[in-house]
């Protein structure tokens, strides 16, 4: 009898395939409903695997959320890099800020997974998620385009990071239309960029003067 090659069933996963498939499927769910939409049981059914199968790759739902959130932060970092690399008359900070606004409004489910759940706060130092968030924040610092002077860059980076997050969340909740300030969300973001750059320049100048005079 002629031997036949065994075919792999359409929804069967081996080795690292299932882990990747779970992350991709979870990202699709998060696009629609944030962290709350991710269920290991539902994902297993969707992918056609047994209920215990996902737990070979993730200890629990929190572990899956951490892996998915790490991927989301790497995606945001990619968006930042692309925005800053484009030839433009706008500053790198302006391009990054507008990219974050667009990302937050267009991919709000993913944004809420990243910034409106406790997944990041529970990440251990040195973990994949912890490193992914550090990478993203380092790009905000890079976009400031100034040399390191103490921790002035980090402080201003945190300030504009918080301001941008506020605009995204207010807009997503329908609480910011720009009518009261007679400004669009994009114009408000540009105000933050200008204020950040001016504040940072003044702080650096003051710090250098202090060091020079020894006061």
Short mmCIF file of C-alpha atoms in Angstrom, two decimals:
data_model
loop_
_atom_site.label_atom_id
_atom_site.label_comp_id
_atom_site.label_asym_id
_atom_site.label_seq_id
_atom_site.Cartn_x
_atom_site.Cartn_y
_atom_site.Cartn_z
CA UNK A 1 0.00 0.00 0.00
CA UNK A 2 1.36 3.39 -0.97
CA UNK A 3 2.12 5.55 2.04
CA UNK A 4 0.42 8.89 2.25
CA UNK A 5 1.75 12.08 3.79
CA UNK A 6 -0.25 13.09 6.82
CA UNK A 7 -1.82 16.48 6.43
CA UNK A 8 -1.80 18.97 9.25
CA UNK A 9 -5.39 19.91 10.21
CA UNK A 10 -6.29 23.51 9.35
CA UNK A 11 -6.60 24.64 12.97
CA UNK A 12 -3.75 22.66 14.54
CA UNK A 13 -0.73 24.46 15.97
CA UNK A 14 2.65 23.14 17.03
CA UNK A 15 5.61 24.56 18.90
CA UNK A 16 5.58 28.39 18.82
CA UNK A 17 2.80 28.67 16.24
CA UNK A 18 0.02 28.62 18.80
CA UNK A 19 1.67 31.29 20.93
CA UNK A 20 1.90 33.63 17.95
CA UNK A 21 -1.62 32.78 16.85
CA UNK A 22 -2.99 33.53 20.31
CA UNK A 23 -1.26 36.92 20.42
CA UNK A 24 -2.50 37.89 16.96
CA UNK A 25 -6.04 36.78 17.74
CA UNK A 26 -5.97 38.62 21.07
CA UNK A 27 -4.81 41.79 19.32
CA UNK A 28 -7.77 41.55 16.96
CA UNK A 29 -10.13 41.21 19.91
CA UNK A 30 -8.49 44.12 21.73
CA UNK A 31 -8.94 46.31 18.65
CA UNK A 32 -12.67 46.04 19.22
CA UNK A 33 -12.97 46.08 23.00
CA UNK A 34 -9.66 46.61 24.78
CA UNK A 35 -8.38 44.27 27.49
CA UNK A 36 -11.90 43.27 28.52
CA UNK A 37 -12.48 41.59 25.15
CA UNK A 38 -9.64 39.09 25.59
CA UNK A 39 -10.68 35.65 26.85
CA UNK A 40 -8.37 32.63 26.69
CA UNK A 41 -11.37 30.28 26.48
CA UNK A 42 -12.87 32.21 23.56
CA UNK A 43 -9.52 32.41 21.79
CA UNK A 44 -8.99 28.65 22.11
CA UNK A 45 -12.41 28.04 20.58
CA UNK A 46 -11.74 30.57 17.84
CA UNK A 47 -8.43 28.90 16.95
CA UNK A 48 -9.85 25.40 17.14
CA UNK A 49 -7.62 24.11 19.93
CA UNK A 50 -8.38 22.45 23.25
CA UNK A 51 -9.05 24.62 26.31
CA UNK A 52 -5.78 23.60 28.04
CA UNK A 53 -3.63 24.23 24.94
CA UNK A 54 -3.08 28.00 25.45
CA UNK A 55 -1.81 27.37 28.99
CA UNK A 56 1.22 25.59 27.56
CA UNK A 57 2.35 29.05 26.40
CA UNK A 58 0.76 31.39 28.95
CA UNK A 59 0.37 30.65 32.65
CA UNK A 60 -2.83 32.68 32.84
CA UNK A 61 -4.81 35.47 31.21
CA UNK A 62 -2.53 38.11 32.75
CA UNK A 63 0.50 36.53 31.07
CA UNK A 64 -1.28 36.62 27.71
CA UNK A 65 -2.29 40.25 28.26
CA UNK A 66 1.32 41.16 29.05
CA UNK A 67 2.58 39.54 25.85
CA UNK A 68 -0.11 41.23 23.75
CA UNK A 69 0.54 44.61 25.36
CA UNK A 70 4.26 44.26 24.69
CA UNK A 71 3.50 43.71 21.00
CA UNK A 72 1.22 46.76 21.01
CA UNK A 73 3.96 48.96 22.49
CA UNK A 74 6.41 47.70 19.88
CA UNK A 75 3.88 48.61 17.22
CA UNK A 76 3.57 52.11 18.68
CA UNK A 77 7.36 52.40 18.73
CA UNK A 78 7.36 51.48 15.06
CA UNK A 79 4.80 54.20 14.37
CA UNK A 80 6.97 56.72 16.24
CA UNK A 81 10.11 55.73 14.34
CA UNK A 82 8.34 56.00 11.01
CA UNK A 83 6.90 59.41 11.87
CA UNK A 84 10.26 60.78 13.02
CA UNK A 85 12.09 59.42 9.99
CA UNK A 86 9.85 61.13 7.44
CA UNK A 87 11.31 64.26 5.80
CA UNK A 88 9.30 67.17 7.18
CA UNK A 89 9.51 70.80 8.18
CA UNK A 90 7.86 69.82 11.46
CA UNK A 91 10.04 68.92 14.43
CA UNK A 92 10.45 65.27 15.41
CA UNK A 93 8.47 65.96 18.57
CA UNK A 94 5.58 67.39 16.57
CA UNK A 95 5.51 64.40 14.25
CA UNK A 96 5.66 61.96 17.16
CA UNK A 97 2.93 63.79 19.07
CA UNK A 98 0.56 63.83 16.10
CA UNK A 99 1.34 60.15 15.45
CA UNK A 100 0.39 59.27 19.02
CA UNK A 101 -2.87 61.20 18.74
CA UNK A 102 -3.73 59.43 15.48
CA UNK A 103 -2.79 56.01 16.88
CA UNK A 104 -4.82 56.54 20.05
CA UNK A 105 -7.96 57.61 18.19
CA UNK A 106 -7.73 55.12 15.32
CA UNK A 107 -6.77 52.08 17.42
CA UNK A 108 -8.56 52.97 20.61
CA UNK A 109 -9.13 49.41 21.80
CA UNK A 110 -5.41 48.70 21.60
CA UNK A 111 -4.64 52.08 23.17
CA UNK A 112 -6.90 51.30 26.13
CA UNK A 113 -5.20 47.92 26.53
CA UNK A 114 -1.86 49.74 26.74
CA UNK A 115 -2.79 52.77 28.83
CA UNK A 116 -6.10 52.09 30.59
CA UNK A 117 -5.52 48.67 32.13
CA UNK A 118 -3.27 47.54 34.97
CA UNK A 119 -1.22 45.27 32.74
CA UNK A 120 1.78 47.59 32.52
CA UNK A 121 1.74 48.44 36.23
CA UNK A 122 1.97 44.72 37.03
CA UNK A 123 4.90 44.10 34.69
CA UNK A 124 8.12 43.12 36.44
CA UNK A 125 11.33 45.00 35.80
CA UNK A 126 13.25 43.46 32.93
CA UNK A 127 10.22 41.66 31.52
CA UNK A 128 9.35 41.81 27.83
CA UNK A 129 6.57 44.31 28.52
CA UNK A 130 8.72 46.47 30.79
CA UNK A 131 11.41 46.70 28.12
CA UNK A 132 8.84 47.46 25.40
CA UNK A 133 7.45 50.42 27.37
CA UNK A 134 10.97 51.72 28.05
CA UNK A 135 11.73 51.55 24.34
CA UNK A 136 8.62 53.59 23.50
CA UNK A 137 9.39 56.24 26.11
CA UNK A 138 13.01 56.46 24.93
CA UNK A 139 11.67 57.55 21.53
CA UNK A 140 9.75 60.40 23.18
CA UNK A 141 13.03 61.51 24.77
CA UNK A 142 14.83 61.18 21.42
CA UNK A 143 12.16 63.32 19.73
CA UNK A 144 13.06 66.25 22.00
CA UNK A 145 16.33 66.56 20.05
CA UNK A 146 18.38 68.02 22.89
CA UNK A 147 21.45 66.72 24.74
CA UNK A 148 21.15 65.11 28.16
CA UNK A 149 21.31 67.64 30.98
CA UNK A 150 20.52 65.94 34.26
CA UNK A 151 17.02 64.55 33.95
CA UNK A 152 15.50 67.58 32.25
CA UNK A 153 14.71 65.66 29.08
CA UNK A 154 13.01 62.85 30.98
CA UNK A 155 10.88 65.28 32.96
CA UNK A 156 9.66 67.13 29.88
CA UNK A 157 9.13 63.85 28.04
CA UNK A 158 6.87 62.68 30.88
CA UNK A 159 4.97 65.95 30.83
CA UNK A 160 4.12 65.83 27.13
CA UNK A 161 3.45 62.09 27.35
CA UNK A 162 0.85 62.81 30.04
CA UNK A 163 -0.62 65.71 28.08
CA UNK A 164 -0.98 63.65 24.90
CA UNK A 165 -2.56 60.81 26.83
CA UNK A 166 -5.05 63.27 28.30
CA UNK A 167 -6.10 64.52 24.87
CA UNK A 168 -6.58 60.99 23.54
CA UNK A 169 -8.64 59.86 26.52
CA UNK A 170 -10.80 62.98 26.62
CA UNK A 171 -11.45 62.73 22.89
CA UNK A 172 -12.29 59.03 23.13
CA UNK A 173 -14.82 59.73 25.88
CA UNK A 174 -16.37 62.57 23.87
CA UNK A 175 -15.28 65.12 26.48
CA UNK A 176 -12.97 67.07 24.21
CA UNK A 177 -14.32 68.63 21.04
CA UNK A 178 -12.15 71.73 20.96
CA UNK A 179 -15.19 74.00 20.87
CA UNK A 180 -14.56 75.59 24.26
CA UNK A 181 -10.96 76.44 23.36
CA UNK A 182 -11.78 77.13 19.69
CA UNK A 183 -9.04 74.68 18.73
CA UNK A 184 -8.83 71.27 17.15
CA UNK A 185 -7.19 68.35 18.93
CA UNK A 186 -4.29 68.63 16.51
CA UNK A 187 -3.84 72.32 17.29
CA UNK A 188 -3.89 71.64 21.02
CA UNK A 189 -1.22 68.98 20.56
CA UNK A 190 0.93 71.52 18.70
CA UNK A 191 0.51 73.88 21.66
CA UNK A 192 1.88 71.16 23.93
CA UNK A 193 4.81 70.61 21.58
CA UNK A 194 5.69 74.31 21.47
CA UNK A 195 5.35 74.70 25.24
CA UNK A 196 7.47 71.60 25.86
CA UNK A 197 10.26 72.73 23.58
CA UNK A 198 10.27 76.25 25.08
CA UNK A 199 10.22 74.95 28.66
CA UNK A 200 13.01 72.49 27.98
CA UNK A 201 15.20 75.09 26.26
CA UNK A 202 14.76 77.47 29.20
CA UNK A 203 15.48 74.73 31.74
CA UNK A 204 18.66 73.66 29.95
CA UNK A 205 19.84 77.24 29.64
CA UNK A 206 19.21 77.83 33.34
CA UNK A 207 21.01 74.62 34.34
CA UNK A 208 24.06 75.49 32.25
CA UNK A 209 24.16 78.98 33.71
CA UNK A 210 23.95 77.52 37.21
CA UNK A 211 26.84 75.15 36.56
CA UNK A 212 28.92 77.91 35.00
CA UNK A 213 28.47 80.27 37.92
CA UNK A 214 28.54 77.50 40.53
CA UNK A 215 25.36 78.74 42.19
#
